[in-house]
């Protein structure tokens, strides 16, 4: 078979292979749902099998077909009728769409499998961050190890290998006489070393932003999970593309944040609930809220603004609780109330940054040829 015939054959198989990629993506999406729920709960992702969390009945294979089974059963358990969140089917469908798009963009190459697995880490990390404000180490550290393996296996065909090749050209353009150490093919060792350098660059980049925010704004600007996530991305993409991810994620975060706040202010009003409390119950609840806030600040990657204490009243900014001050000699205290914020524009500020980073990483992955060409044009490498 001539090369032209091989190209024609591959072109004819492209729709079939894209469909297969979509099906495999939905199957993996079902597994992602398991990881999203069980990893933060420190449960095994392989045992027990898929089951209803209401009645405990195990799902038959025909009730566990991605997307189709959910639609067929109307999102309900066949045994007890409990309703499953539509997000299960959404994650499965989006995963299939993601795998198919990655295949269509990067073509029928073995490295496409690595790209799909890379995106899998991002899906699990995104939804665990949304649900629990954490990015598990199995995603960040596991993804970092995976990236190093990809660099060592695929060498110059990996994205980190391509980033290394462009970085060498940039170096040559500035220092044309100092090229002895950067000649020849990228190679597997070169890609692995550059992957380690990219991990260090990604970690330092976000850690530096975190230190800057802590000094300027006197609060945590970047969580530890986000820093480790960027180390993972740096190991897979390389230093140059880390900058693209940072810029895109910042724009996405700003655009989304401003949009939802404006929509809330235009279409909805802040909602509060006021609960009457006896004085002793108010003091107990106040103490519990303070203790919970203290523990929460240490666990969350993204820490909210601290508690503001005003003269005569204690205002819990995060929870919206407002408790009048209670003195020991109050014989007949006035009725006390707890004001709880149910939905306010202020609460919309507190959305984790991890999903924006993951979305930006997917954009860079799917549009990698465009960003690569942009870098070459910016440094005039093709002129």
Short mmCIF file of C-alpha atoms in Angstrom, two decimals, residues 98-107 109-123 146-147 149-151 154 157-160 236-237 361-362 364-366:
data_model
loop_
_atom_site.label_atom_id
_atom_site.label_comp_id
_atom_site.label_asym_id
_atom_site.label_seq_id
_atom_site.Cartn_x
_atom_site.Cartn_y
_atom_site.Cartn_z
CA UNK A 98 -13.98 15.42 24.84
CA UNK A 99 -12.34 12.16 23.73
CA UNK A 100 -13.81 12.48 20.24
CA UNK A 101 -12.64 16.09 19.88
CA UNK A 102 -9.13 15.22 21.05
CA UNK A 103 -8.97 12.47 18.42
CA UNK A 104 -10.21 14.78 15.65
CA UNK A 105 -7.70 17.50 16.57
CA UNK A 106 -4.58 15.39 17.13
CA UNK A 107 -5.29 12.66 14.59
CA UNK A 109 -1.61 8.83 16.68
CA UNK A 110 -0.72 6.77 19.74
CA UNK A 111 -0.08 9.96 21.70
CA UNK A 112 -3.82 10.69 21.48
CA UNK A 113 -4.35 8.04 24.17
CA UNK A 114 -2.06 10.04 26.46
CA UNK A 115 -3.99 13.23 25.69
CA UNK A 116 -7.28 11.54 26.61
CA UNK A 117 -5.85 10.27 29.90
CA UNK A 118 -4.48 13.75 30.61
CA UNK A 119 -7.94 15.22 30.10
CA UNK A 120 -9.35 12.52 32.39
CA UNK A 121 -7.30 13.85 35.30
CA UNK A 122 -8.72 17.31 34.63
CA UNK A 123 -12.34 16.09 34.65
CA UNK A 146 1.85 10.38 34.43
CA UNK A 147 3.24 13.41 32.56
CA UNK A 149 6.05 8.88 31.91
CA UNK A 150 4.46 10.34 28.76
CA UNK A 151 7.53 12.52 28.18
CA UNK A 154 6.80 9.61 23.48
CA UNK A 157 6.06 13.48 19.77
CA UNK A 158 4.66 14.53 23.15
CA UNK A 159 3.47 18.07 23.79
CA UNK A 160 6.31 18.63 26.24
CA UNK A 236 2.70 17.90 30.46
CA UNK A 237 2.65 21.17 28.48
CA UNK A 361 -5.77 23.49 29.97
CA UNK A 362 -8.37 21.78 27.77
CA UNK A 364 -4.67 24.70 25.13
CA UNK A 365 -4.79 20.95 24.48
CA UNK A 366 -7.48 21.22 21.80
#
